[in-house]
Amino acid sequence: MTGPAPAARRESTVIIDCHGHYTTVPKTLHEWRRAQLAGENPDPAGPAISDDEVRASIESGQLRQQRERGADLTLFSPIAGQMGHHLGTAADSVLWSRVCNDLIARVEALFPDNFVAVCQLPQSPGAPIDACVEELERCVTELGFVGCNLNPDASGAFWQTPAMTDRSFYPLYEKMCELDVPAMIHVSGSCNDAVHHTGAHYINGDTTVFMQLIQGDLFKDFPDLRLIIPHGGGAVPYHWGRYRGLALDMGREELEDGLLRNVWFDTCVYHQPGIDLLTSVIPVKNVLFGSEMIGAVKGVDPRTGHNFDDTKRYVDGAAFLTDEDRAAIFAGNARRVYPRLDAKLRARGR
Amino acid sequence: MTGPAPAARRESTVIIDCHGHYTTVPKTLHEWRRAQLAGENPDPAGPAISDDEVRASIESGQLRQQRERGADLTLFSPIAGQMGHHLGTAADSVLWSRVCNDLIARVEALFPDNFVAVCQLPQSPGAPIDACVEELERCVTELGFVGCNLNPDASGAFWQTPAMTDRSFYPLYEKMCELDVPAMIHVSGSCNDAVHHTGAHYINGDTTVFMQLIQGDLFKDFPDLRLIIPHGGGAVPYHWGRYRGLALDMGREELEDGLLRNVWFDTCVYHQPGIDLLTSVIPVKNVLFGSEMIGAVKGVDPRTGHNFDDTKRYVDGAAFLTDEDRAAIFAGNARRVYPRLDAKLRARGR
């Protein structure tokens, strides 16, 4: 043991859930969006939501569960399923993103110890990426956000947009590198009756993007770009042999030597065997603790008596992980992938 | 131990690979298809391929590997990626399916101990299912096929066809039940640049269909319908907690009590930890040995020195499986799911 003593390490470890959405947002936000999409031109400043309403929506939901489960801080972003990039116009998307992101900034302002803001981007099928670059810059430089969510299928489960390795995304990647913020790759809702939102589209999105990255050369052009693939990397760790084999068949490097310099997976996998596989197949340095709480699966597993999405238990329960591994998954890796988060925490002595 | 003694069991165990495609088919078949899609009206009887050509294409490929790997028999179907239901007209699809299926029948006729035929179906986006019903009946009753492959996305990775629980599929399901044959759910090629064929579309197809089945009530209407979801069930076993949780949130039964009466997964998962997860999470009775050899991943894993798709090794290596479990995965389950295969084998004293 050459590192700090366990007691010292524990003292400085802030348990970071890298994946939370504001799913408990007051309903007035949904009403505002409905009005926007109906062409009723709601107040461009967004719905009137008081600080007390924000507090109540957080305290009874995410904050309570964060505390109950033993996490300290959540990287918090607007509801992924409501980004709805396939809905409305590009201009609608710009305004909607500002409204949603501003609300996230208010959550962080009210609960700076518990939530750190991550933004949605105003993508829109076929629209240039410029609006996303602008909104990212606004959120990071003016509001102190530490990352963004980037949708690989702005067509809502019809996959009618280019791969994420397409040059049309490059201005955004340039800005991400300049600002030193990562993106979580996260689809939004499915408008496709054949493709369930959280049960198919989310997981498929993760899987599809990983394969796009194997095919492309994105990280040659952006060696410092950092992408988090959520939901445990979709199907990828379970099929790690398939992806290694496909990559090698294509003359690519071993994934551990190539893509995993730039790609991380979260732990949004809702049972112990899944987390055991994830953490045994994927190098620990590439795994970030995440729960997506309160999100896709809200119930309690009758076999364990705990919420399916209480993923901290599974990481705690992965028997072969060392304390150092857990510290990396719960805290260290996130601070490395989100340097602006690390800077915030350091500034507060955490 | 109340069953037969191990020696007796081994004697009667035929190791069945439930998932093989005729990927080594003579090139004249591809040329015929090209001509068909180009409107050149090639001979409707199909390309001239001699028995010697068929023998050579099989002996040097699938048969050699089958023997080297220690399997006995493969459920053999036309190349999945070439079904191409999104290409050409519905009439093209009918003729193409007949040509492909007739070739598969010839493979079985030449190698009856090693290959048993499974058919592709002449699906076509928006076309009625009748042609599929007819081709299934022809293949099963006239040619002795034991199952079929059914494509859940005849639009080629744009997901512009109804869910598999849609009533438009019901005439096919009725015929499958009447003939007592199962379907392997298997997409074809991707014509979507954003979605890689074997690295994304295949796995997404599996995942998407499982979620459709959770949402629907298909097996209430067809309690005897049997579906195999290939590629280890896509992302499903890795995310078993998510699917259990989503099902319970929707007021459905536990998956083990519900869907797994009608759904099986194969073992096309190309590394040991994946097979360990599959066989520990999914009841052994719901797992069928499959390799998809020669298929998606053709290379040798430099870490093991064996082909990635040599899945028999992983099933052999899953330390906690009993001999009885392995006999079920390698043989017994397939004979139960494909009763016409079982009848063929019994008729030959196997």
XYZ file of C-alpha atoms in Angstrom:
700
model
C 0.000 0.000 0.000
C 1.632 3.200 -1.157
C -1.512 5.337 -1.234
C -3.009 7.228 1.702
C -4.224 5.194 4.648
C -7.837 3.980 4.363
C -9.097 6.422 6.991
C -7.644 9.379 5.118
C -9.076 8.125 1.854
C -12.548 7.669 3.263
C -12.525 11.165 4.675
C -11.918 12.697 1.267
C -14.270 10.459 -0.719
C -17.422 12.106 -2.011
C -19.698 9.437 -3.466
C -20.784 10.757 -6.845
C -23.781 9.457 -8.774
C -22.941 10.529 -12.323
C -26.414 9.938 -13.701
C -29.531 11.630 -12.341
C -32.345 13.461 -14.091
C -34.817 15.992 -12.741
C -37.726 13.596 -13.212
C -39.600 15.103 -10.264
C -39.718 18.569 -11.811
C -42.915 20.526 -11.048
C -45.685 19.813 -13.507
C -45.797 23.407 -14.643
C -42.706 22.657 -16.696
C -44.511 19.916 -18.593
C -47.448 22.273 -19.131
C -45.064 24.917 -20.507
C -43.618 22.395 -22.970
C -47.080 21.272 -24.044
C -48.004 24.883 -24.708
C -44.788 25.452 -26.630
C -45.361 22.459 -28.891
C -48.987 23.515 -29.376
C -47.781 26.875 -30.683
C -49.240 28.795 -27.750
C -46.024 30.794 -27.223
C -45.631 30.424 -23.474
C -43.420 32.909 -21.619
C -39.915 32.520 -23.102
C -38.495 32.951 -19.596
C -40.077 29.619 -18.728
C -42.809 28.683 -16.283
C -43.078 30.423 -12.942
C -41.704 27.934 -10.425
C -40.814 29.161 -6.973
C -37.734 28.154 -5.014
C -40.023 26.418 -2.566
C -41.478 24.323 -5.345
C -38.019 23.374 -6.559
C -36.976 22.510 -3.010
C -40.056 20.394 -2.423
C -39.632 18.535 -5.692
C -36.060 17.651 -4.816
C -36.267 17.046 -1.082
C -39.052 14.496 -1.287
C -37.491 12.650 -4.184
C -33.888 12.597 -5.309
C -32.400 14.147 -2.167
C -34.215 11.764 0.147
C -33.167 8.752 -1.868
C -29.620 10.038 -2.289
C -29.330 10.193 1.492
C -31.075 6.893 2.118
C -28.758 5.136 -0.280
C -25.570 6.701 0.959
C -24.568 8.794 -2.023
C -23.329 12.344 -1.551
C -23.759 14.122 -4.832
C -25.573 13.618 -8.130
C -24.617 14.938 -11.547
C -28.031 16.259 -12.381
C -29.556 16.976 -15.768
C -32.978 17.613 -17.297
C -35.273 14.641 -17.887
C -33.693 12.694 -20.719
C -36.997 11.377 -22.002
C -38.338 14.915 -22.244
C -35.471 16.416 -24.217
C -37.625 15.475 -27.199
C -35.272 16.610 -29.896
C -37.572 15.119 -32.507
C -40.397 17.441 -31.417
C -41.010 21.023 -32.499
C -38.611 23.233 -34.402
C -34.932 23.879 -33.881
C -35.890 27.205 -32.307
C -38.291 25.423 -29.964
C -35.451 23.139 -28.948
C -33.178 26.096 -28.183
C -35.712 27.734 -25.910
C -36.764 24.464 -24.275
C -33.160 23.618 -23.500
C -32.526 27.004 -21.926
C -35.613 26.696 -19.762
C -34.702 23.171 -18.633
C -31.055 23.976 -18.030
C -31.863 27.113 -16.083
C -34.011 25.010 -13.763
C -31.130 22.582 -13.240
C -28.890 25.534 -12.382
C -31.442 26.560 -9.748
C -31.388 23.070 -8.247
C -27.621 23.289 -7.886
C -27.874 26.784 -6.435
C -30.347 25.550 -3.817
C -28.490 22.296 -3.075
C -24.855 22.942 -3.987
C -23.593 20.098 -1.819
C -25.873 17.514 -3.382
C -26.387 18.348 -7.042
C -24.026 19.535 -9.743
C -25.497 20.587 -13.046
C -25.239 18.850 -16.420
C -27.072 20.317 -19.409
C -29.233 19.089 -22.240
C -28.432 20.389 -25.713
C -30.833 21.914 -28.248
C -30.369 19.269 -30.921
C -32.900 19.085 -33.727
C -32.866 16.680 -36.696
C -31.020 18.239 -39.605
C -30.267 21.480 -37.776
C -26.650 22.637 -37.555
C -24.885 21.910 -34.285
C -24.149 25.590 -33.610
C -27.018 26.056 -31.193
C -25.684 23.177 -29.126
C -22.230 24.729 -29.048
C -23.714 28.004 -27.855
C -25.882 26.423 -25.191
C -23.007 24.305 -23.919
C -20.816 27.370 -23.657
C -23.543 29.325 -21.884
C -24.172 26.542 -19.395
C -20.527 25.888 -18.632
C -19.104 29.396 -18.612
C -22.077 31.344 -17.255
C -23.847 28.757 -15.085
C -21.010 26.494 -13.985
C -22.229 23.232 -15.540
C -19.699 20.412 -15.656
C -20.940 18.286 -18.563
C -23.686 17.709 -21.107
C -25.994 15.018 -22.418
C -25.706 14.347 -26.121
C -28.433 12.503 -28.029
C -27.197 10.045 -30.667
C -30.642 9.787 -32.294
C -32.445 13.093 -32.476
C -35.110 11.355 -34.586
C -36.584 9.583 -31.561
C -35.847 5.880 -32.259
C -35.995 5.949 -36.055
C -32.211 6.461 -36.354
C -32.499 8.997 -39.142
C -29.552 11.149 -38.114
C -25.839 10.635 -38.823
C -23.540 8.586 -36.621
C -21.885 10.403 -33.744
C -18.594 10.143 -35.561
C -19.970 12.361 -38.323
C -18.161 15.638 -38.868
C -21.375 17.564 -38.295
C -20.783 16.948 -34.578
C -17.212 18.198 -34.665
C -17.842 21.827 -33.643
C -19.486 20.499 -30.484
C -16.591 18.156 -29.784
C -14.172 21.040 -30.270
C -16.082 23.092 -27.740
C -16.257 20.180 -25.292
C -12.491 19.778 -25.482
C -11.921 23.508 -25.154
C -14.161 23.667 -22.073
C -12.840 20.317 -20.781
C -16.305 18.807 -20.252
C -17.462 15.311 -21.162
C -20.768 14.222 -22.677
C -22.999 11.443 -21.526
C -24.464 9.838 -24.653
C -28.163 9.658 -23.926
C -31.121 9.248 -26.223
C -34.435 10.896 -25.466
C -37.951 9.501 -25.771
C -39.028 7.070 -28.452
C -41.762 8.170 -30.828
C -41.631 4.720 -32.410
C -44.393 2.350 -31.306
C -42.176 -0.663 -31.945
C -39.378 0.582 -29.696
C -40.050 1.023 -25.994
C -38.518 4.129 -24.487
C -36.547 2.977 -21.436
C -36.681 -0.754 -22.179
C -35.360 -0.712 -25.726
C -34.421 2.709 -27.099
C -32.163 3.643 -24.176
C -30.222 0.410 -24.268
C -30.104 0.284 -28.064
C -28.800 3.834 -28.184
C -25.883 2.927 -25.943
C -25.063 -0.184 -27.945
C -25.356 1.563 -31.298
C -23.043 4.405 -30.348
C -20.344 2.108 -29.038
C -20.330 0.332 -32.382
C -20.207 3.672 -34.223
C -17.111 4.503 -32.186
C -15.484 1.174 -33.115
C -16.138 1.900 -36.785
C -15.002 5.520 -36.713
C -11.840 7.404 -35.950
C -13.322 10.034 -33.696
C -10.660 9.858 -31.007
C -7.849 10.239 -33.480
C -9.321 13.635 -34.236
C -10.224 14.330 -30.590
C -7.789 12.483 -28.337
C -9.061 14.355 -25.276
C -12.773 13.878 -25.916
C -14.526 11.993 -23.130
C -17.831 10.172 -23.562
C -19.848 8.312 -20.953
C -22.114 5.567 -22.247
C -24.860 5.108 -19.669
C -27.002 2.143 -18.636
C -23.915 0.060 -18.084
C -22.877 0.550 -21.702
C -26.090 -0.923 -23.124
C -25.380 -4.464 -24.304
C -21.665 -3.873 -24.739
C -20.029 -5.386 -21.637
C -22.241 -8.487 -21.881
C -21.116 -8.873 -25.484
C -17.542 -7.707 -24.880
C -16.196 -10.685 -26.846
C -18.338 -9.709 -29.832
C -17.091 -6.111 -29.726
C -13.465 -7.107 -29.214
C -13.834 -9.580 -32.052
C -15.499 -7.117 -34.405
C -12.851 -4.497 -33.619
C -10.009 -6.950 -34.219
C -11.670 -8.241 -37.415
C -11.659 -4.605 -38.596
C -7.980 -4.227 -37.807
C -8.620 -2.013 -34.808
C -6.758 -2.034 -31.506
C -7.931 -4.010 -28.518
C -10.744 -1.958 -27.021
C -8.879 -1.593 -23.736
C -5.968 0.003 -25.593
C -8.146 2.115 -27.876
C -11.699 3.215 -27.147
C -11.371 2.914 -23.382
C -9.008 5.861 -23.353
C -12.041 7.995 -24.191
C -15.138 6.029 -23.179
C -16.625 5.261 -19.770
C -19.651 3.242 -18.688
C -21.937 3.973 -15.749
C -23.387 1.414 -13.333
C -27.075 1.775 -14.247
C -27.524 -1.985 -14.337
C -30.224 -3.134 -11.992
C -29.117 -6.444 -10.570
C -26.029 -7.885 -8.922
C -24.937 -10.271 -11.718
C -24.993 -7.405 -14.214
C -22.747 -5.238 -12.044
C -20.509 -8.216 -11.385
C -20.081 -8.674 -15.119
C -19.573 -4.963 -15.788
C -16.924 -4.570 -13.141
C -15.097 -7.752 -14.040
C -15.064 -7.243 -17.821
C -14.542 -3.485 -18.051
C -11.469 -2.006 -16.383
C -12.440 -0.371 -13.090
C -10.947 2.916 -14.267
C -13.646 3.055 -16.970
C -16.657 2.602 -14.683
C -18.529 5.468 -13.039
C -21.122 4.991 -10.338
C -24.570 5.951 -11.614
C -28.145 5.039 -10.725
C -30.424 7.096 -12.982
C -32.524 7.506 -9.887
C -35.448 8.453 -10.068
C -35.806 7.025 -13.518
C -36.574 4.051 -15.668
C -37.408 1.509 -12.982
C -39.140 2.874 -9.923
C -40.118 -0.267 -8.052
C -38.672 -2.440 -5.334
C -37.201 -5.802 -6.241
C -39.332 -8.265 -4.272
C -36.366 -10.633 -4.135
C -34.087 -8.159 -2.349
C -36.491 -5.719 -0.754
C -34.546 -2.827 -2.255
C -35.148 -0.577 -5.220
C -33.975 -2.061 -8.497
C -32.122 1.174 -9.224
C -30.285 1.276 -5.877
C -27.108 0.455 -7.747
C -24.819 1.429 -4.893
C -25.747 -1.850 -3.223
C -24.575 -3.838 -6.221
C -21.248 -2.016 -6.359
C -20.876 -2.538 -2.620
C -21.807 -6.179 -3.166
C -19.400 -6.946 -6.008
C -17.261 -9.225 -3.870
C -14.062 -9.122 -5.857
C -13.787 -5.313 -6.000
C -11.202 -3.870 -3.632
C -11.799 -0.782 -1.520
C -9.618 1.114 -3.940
C -11.716 -0.098 -6.869
C -14.853 1.086 -5.144
C -13.315 4.461 -4.377
C -12.486 4.809 -8.064
C -15.986 3.833 -9.188
C -17.764 5.923 -6.565
C -15.597 9.010 -6.702
C -12.178 9.120 -8.299
C -13.158 8.236 -11.833
C -15.927 10.824 -11.964
C -13.575 13.532 -10.723
C -11.147 12.612 -13.475
C -13.772 12.493 -16.237
C -15.474 15.699 -15.035
C -12.540 17.967 -14.097
C -14.872 20.911 -13.539
C -16.675 18.851 -10.914
C -13.362 18.046 -9.302
C -12.460 21.729 -9.256
C -15.774 22.613 -7.606
C -15.315 19.973 -4.951
C -11.754 21.009 -4.266
C -12.814 24.619 -3.970
C -15.185 23.478 -1.238
C -12.550 21.383 0.470
C -14.185 18.102 -0.486
C -30.267 -39.279 -9.156
C -33.478 -40.612 -10.647
C -32.574 -40.091 -14.304
C -30.584 -42.435 -16.500
C -26.979 -43.120 -15.530
C -24.457 -40.640 -16.966
C -23.056 -43.145 -19.466
C -26.495 -43.826 -20.895
C -27.234 -40.094 -21.063
C -24.024 -39.292 -22.870
C -24.696 -42.008 -25.422
C -27.993 -40.439 -26.407
C -26.878 -36.815 -26.344
C -26.606 -35.103 -29.713
C -24.986 -31.703 -29.293
C -27.195 -29.283 -31.189
C -26.084 -25.829 -32.306
C -29.422 -24.070 -32.761
C -28.005 -21.136 -34.699
C -26.058 -21.494 -37.924
C -26.426 -19.726 -41.268
C -25.261 -20.778 -44.712
C -22.734 -17.949 -44.873
C -20.381 -19.985 -47.046
C -22.965 -20.415 -49.823
C -21.508 -20.423 -53.365
C -21.159 -16.948 -54.803
C -23.528 -17.728 -57.639
C -26.353 -17.288 -55.132
C -25.272 -13.727 -54.400
C -25.004 -13.067 -58.133
C -28.533 -14.396 -58.619
C -29.831 -12.047 -55.936
C -27.981 -9.106 -57.426
C -29.574 -9.863 -60.798
C -32.992 -10.177 -59.198
C -32.743 -6.805 -57.462
C -31.421 -5.252 -60.681
C -34.565 -6.418 -62.470
C -32.685 -8.842 -64.719
C -35.155 -11.682 -64.057
C -32.734 -14.499 -63.299
C -33.974 -18.095 -63.603
C -36.824 -18.431 -61.074
C -35.558 -21.919 -60.255
C -32.492 -20.282 -58.721
C -28.828 -20.389 -59.707
C -27.262 -23.600 -60.998
C -25.258 -24.931 -58.060
C -24.058 -28.529 -58.205
C -24.120 -30.934 -55.287
C -20.342 -30.895 -55.353
C -20.340 -27.138 -54.921
C -22.728 -27.406 -52.002
C -20.608 -30.144 -50.446
C -17.411 -28.146 -50.859
C -18.959 -25.005 -49.383
C -20.076 -26.927 -46.312
C -17.217 -29.338 -45.773
C -14.514 -26.686 -45.718
C -16.471 -24.365 -43.463
C -19.325 -25.192 -41.131
C -18.847 -28.955 -41.111
C -15.139 -28.720 -40.402
C -15.684 -26.283 -37.551
C -18.637 -28.241 -36.224
C -16.388 -31.279 -35.920
C -13.407 -29.386 -34.557
C -15.541 -27.846 -31.858
C -17.317 -30.997 -30.864
C -20.864 -30.224 -31.921
C -22.936 -32.825 -33.743
C -25.675 -30.991 -35.560
C -26.558 -27.442 -36.568
C -29.986 -25.948 -37.130
C -29.135 -24.355 -40.428
C -30.808 -21.445 -42.163
C -30.106 -18.991 -44.987
C -27.749 -16.086 -44.309
C -29.645 -13.779 -41.972
C -27.943 -10.646 -43.222
C -28.944 -11.502 -46.779
C -32.658 -12.064 -46.134
C -32.904 -8.380 -47.025
C -36.611 -8.016 -46.482
C -36.277 -4.278 -47.037
C -34.990 -4.876 -50.580
C -37.015 -5.452 -53.719
C -40.723 -6.187 -53.901
C -42.842 -8.618 -51.932
C -42.793 -10.906 -54.970
C -38.994 -10.708 -55.067
C -38.945 -11.715 -51.445
C -41.147 -14.746 -52.103
C -38.913 -16.019 -54.875
C -35.680 -15.221 -53.027
C -36.902 -17.096 -49.951
C -37.818 -20.168 -52.004
C -34.429 -20.191 -53.662
C -32.577 -19.811 -50.364
C -34.703 -22.345 -48.522
C -34.395 -24.907 -51.302
C -30.626 -24.650 -51.002
C -30.848 -25.246 -47.256
C -32.966 -28.323 -47.934
C -30.204 -29.580 -50.223
C -27.619 -29.080 -47.491
C -29.700 -31.208 -45.146
C -30.225 -33.837 -47.843
C -26.464 -34.050 -48.396
C -25.540 -33.943 -44.695
C -28.577 -35.268 -42.841
C -26.566 -36.142 -39.744
C -25.061 -32.691 -39.396
C -27.553 -30.095 -40.582
C -31.279 -29.723 -40.070
C -33.085 -27.052 -42.007
C -34.656 -23.829 -40.745
C -36.241 -21.434 -43.237
C -36.268 -17.732 -43.904
C -39.630 -16.125 -44.561
C -40.598 -13.814 -47.435
C -41.411 -10.798 -45.300
C -41.696 -7.417 -46.987
C -42.537 -4.089 -45.343
C -46.266 -3.480 -45.467
C -47.031 -6.736 -47.294
C -49.559 -9.126 -45.766
C -48.102 -12.071 -43.859
C -49.813 -14.653 -46.099
C -46.727 -15.343 -48.196
C -44.793 -16.149 -45.021
C -47.507 -18.547 -43.912
C -47.383 -20.304 -47.267
C -43.597 -20.545 -47.364
C -43.480 -21.847 -43.809
C -46.020 -24.506 -44.650
C -44.154 -25.487 -47.802
C -40.833 -25.733 -45.986
C -42.181 -27.706 -43.044
C -44.645 -30.036 -44.725
C -42.910 -30.569 -48.072
C -39.222 -30.158 -47.190
C -39.104 -31.238 -43.551
C -37.884 -27.973 -42.015
C -38.145 -27.739 -38.230
C -38.346 -23.979 -37.631
C -38.136 -20.514 -39.157
C -36.381 -17.194 -38.741
C -38.675 -14.240 -38.249
C -37.473 -10.673 -38.791
C -38.804 -8.108 -36.297
C -37.732 -5.167 -38.462
C -38.327 -5.753 -42.141
C -37.343 -2.110 -42.714
C -33.645 -2.847 -42.169
C -32.820 -0.915 -38.954
C -35.265 1.960 -39.338
C -37.928 0.174 -37.249
C -40.777 1.212 -39.481
C -42.851 -1.950 -39.101
C -45.260 -2.897 -36.307
C -44.198 -4.665 -33.128
C -44.127 -8.452 -33.230
C -47.151 -8.516 -30.975
C -49.199 -6.850 -33.698
C -52.147 -8.828 -34.993
C -50.787 -8.655 -38.527
C -48.380 -11.421 -37.462
C -51.135 -13.629 -36.041
C -51.769 -15.804 -39.123
C -48.106 -16.784 -39.030
C -48.257 -17.548 -35.328
C -51.343 -19.677 -35.912
C -49.509 -21.654 -38.569
C -46.428 -22.018 -36.357
C -48.590 -23.444 -33.577
C -50.437 -25.716 -35.970
C -47.152 -27.044 -37.391
C -45.519 -27.061 -33.953
C -42.436 -25.126 -35.067
C -40.724 -22.248 -33.259
C -39.271 -19.060 -34.704
C -35.899 -17.581 -34.041
C -36.339 -13.817 -33.991
C -33.600 -12.548 -36.246
C -33.171 -9.230 -38.020
C -31.502 -9.020 -41.380
C -28.987 -6.501 -42.689
C -28.995 -2.850 -41.730
C -29.456 -0.311 -44.496
C -28.976 2.426 -41.910
C -25.510 4.014 -41.898
C -25.825 4.876 -38.218
C -26.582 1.297 -37.162
C -23.939 -1.375 -37.730
C -25.299 -4.677 -38.954
C -23.908 -7.337 -36.600
C -22.583 -4.967 -33.944
C -25.723 -2.948 -33.320
C -28.778 -3.969 -35.335
C -28.606 -7.648 -34.388
C -28.301 -6.970 -30.685
C -30.823 -4.121 -30.740
C -33.325 -6.324 -32.540
C -33.134 -8.923 -29.812
C -33.491 -6.345 -27.061
C -36.342 -4.510 -28.750
C -38.409 -7.642 -29.299
C -38.063 -8.805 -25.723
C -39.453 -5.465 -24.590
C -42.305 -5.720 -27.107
C -43.157 -9.076 -25.572
C -43.189 -7.584 -22.068
C -45.552 -4.875 -23.245
C -47.865 -7.149 -25.207
C -50.101 -10.101 -24.498
C -48.971 -12.322 -27.309
C -48.671 -15.489 -25.268
C -52.132 -15.133 -23.845
C -53.352 -15.481 -27.402
C -50.751 -18.125 -28.310
C -49.847 -20.065 -25.186
C -47.950 -22.655 -27.242
C -45.955 -20.225 -29.384
C -42.205 -20.606 -28.954
C -39.691 -17.881 -29.799
C -35.900 -18.020 -29.580
C -34.144 -14.701 -29.091
C -30.619 -15.118 -30.411
C -27.285 -13.512 -29.533
C -27.757 -14.374 -25.913
C -30.997 -12.377 -25.797
C -29.344 -9.121 -26.901
C -28.901 -6.909 -23.851
C -31.661 -8.596 -21.861
C -29.862 -10.980 -19.481
C -27.267 -8.308 -18.621
C -30.138 -5.948 -17.803
C -32.385 -8.609 -16.280
C -33.093 -6.366 -13.277
C -34.252 -3.590 -15.604
C -36.592 -5.942 -17.472
C -37.920 -7.539 -14.319
C -38.438 -4.088 -12.857
C -40.156 -2.701 -15.943
C -42.416 -5.756 -16.109
C -43.357 -5.477 -12.435
C -43.885 -1.700 -12.755
C -46.364 -2.539 -15.541
C -48.192 -5.009 -13.341
C -46.858 -8.029 -15.237
C -45.769 -11.355 -13.805
C -42.166 -12.110 -12.941
C -40.481 -12.882 -16.249
C -39.575 -16.383 -15.093
C -43.267 -17.094 -14.473
C -44.472 -15.370 -17.626
C -42.422 -14.772 -20.743
C -39.982 -17.593 -20.094
C -42.725 -20.103 -20.732
C -42.501 -19.071 -24.375
C -39.093 -17.464 -24.892
C -35.594 -18.972 -25.080
C -32.158 -17.426 -25.509
C -29.224 -18.896 -27.384
C -25.579 -18.823 -26.289
C -24.178 -16.590 -29.049
C -22.211 -14.541 -26.524
C -18.536 -14.515 -27.312
C -16.703 -14.536 -24.016
C -16.759 -16.529 -20.807
C -18.148 -13.827 -18.460
C -21.098 -13.275 -20.782
C -21.999 -16.964 -20.820
C -21.499 -17.108 -17.055
C -24.006 -14.292 -16.665
C -26.468 -15.770 -19.146
C -26.470 -19.182 -17.541
C -26.658 -17.855 -14.002
C -29.415 -15.291 -14.587
C -31.623 -17.113 -17.076
C -33.016 -20.505 -16.045
C -31.028 -23.282 -17.708
C -34.213 -24.641 -19.253
C -34.477 -21.423 -21.299
C -30.991 -21.514 -22.811
C -30.132 -23.225 -26.101
C -26.599 -23.807 -27.292
C -25.873 -21.698 -30.360
C -22.758 -20.253 -31.979
C -23.844 -18.458 -35.168
C -20.740 -20.000 -36.667
C -19.611 -18.947 -39.329
C -21.004 -15.527 -38.691
C -20.577 -12.155 -37.089
C -17.135 -12.587 -35.572
C -14.733 -14.718 -37.554
C -11.463 -14.174 -35.746
C -9.500 -15.876 -33.017
C -9.391 -14.309 -29.576
C -5.696 -13.639 -29.013
C -6.255 -14.010 -25.272
C -7.570 -17.562 -25.521
C -6.223 -18.800 -28.853
C -9.737 -19.928 -29.812
C -12.368 -18.479 -32.074
C -14.533 -15.880 -30.372
C -17.613 -17.728 -31.629
C -16.529 -21.116 -30.296
C -19.258 -20.820 -27.690
C -19.182 -24.488 -26.757
C -16.003 -23.767 -24.817
C -17.735 -21.138 -22.715
C -20.648 -23.439 -21.898
C -18.144 -26.171 -21.046
C -16.259 -23.624 -18.957
C -19.192 -22.260 -16.969
C -17.975 -23.810 -13.748
C -21.215 -23.868 -11.814
C -23.257 -25.672 -14.479
C -23.891 -29.319 -13.726
C -23.592 -32.063 -16.312
C -27.355 -32.164 -16.435
C -27.482 -28.421 -17.070
C -25.056 -28.796 -19.942
C -27.021 -31.685 -21.409
C -30.116 -29.468 -21.342
C -28.328 -26.525 -22.982
C -26.522 -28.648 -25.566
C -29.331 -30.996 -26.468
C -32.447 -31.457 -24.396
C -33.792 -27.924 -24.581
C -33.459 -27.755 -28.358
C -35.286 -31.047 -28.763
C -38.089 -29.704 -26.619
C -38.321 -26.349 -28.437
C -38.028 -27.958 -31.887
C -40.202 -31.100 -31.592
C -39.826 -31.825 -35.298
C -36.073 -31.966 -34.791
C -36.577 -34.352 -31.911
C -38.794 -36.548 -34.075
C -36.172 -36.636 -36.819
C -33.459 -37.596 -34.394
C -35.585 -40.276 -32.767
C -36.453 -41.699 -36.175
C -32.720 -42.099 -36.738
C -32.168 -43.610 -33.325
C -30.283 -40.606 -31.996
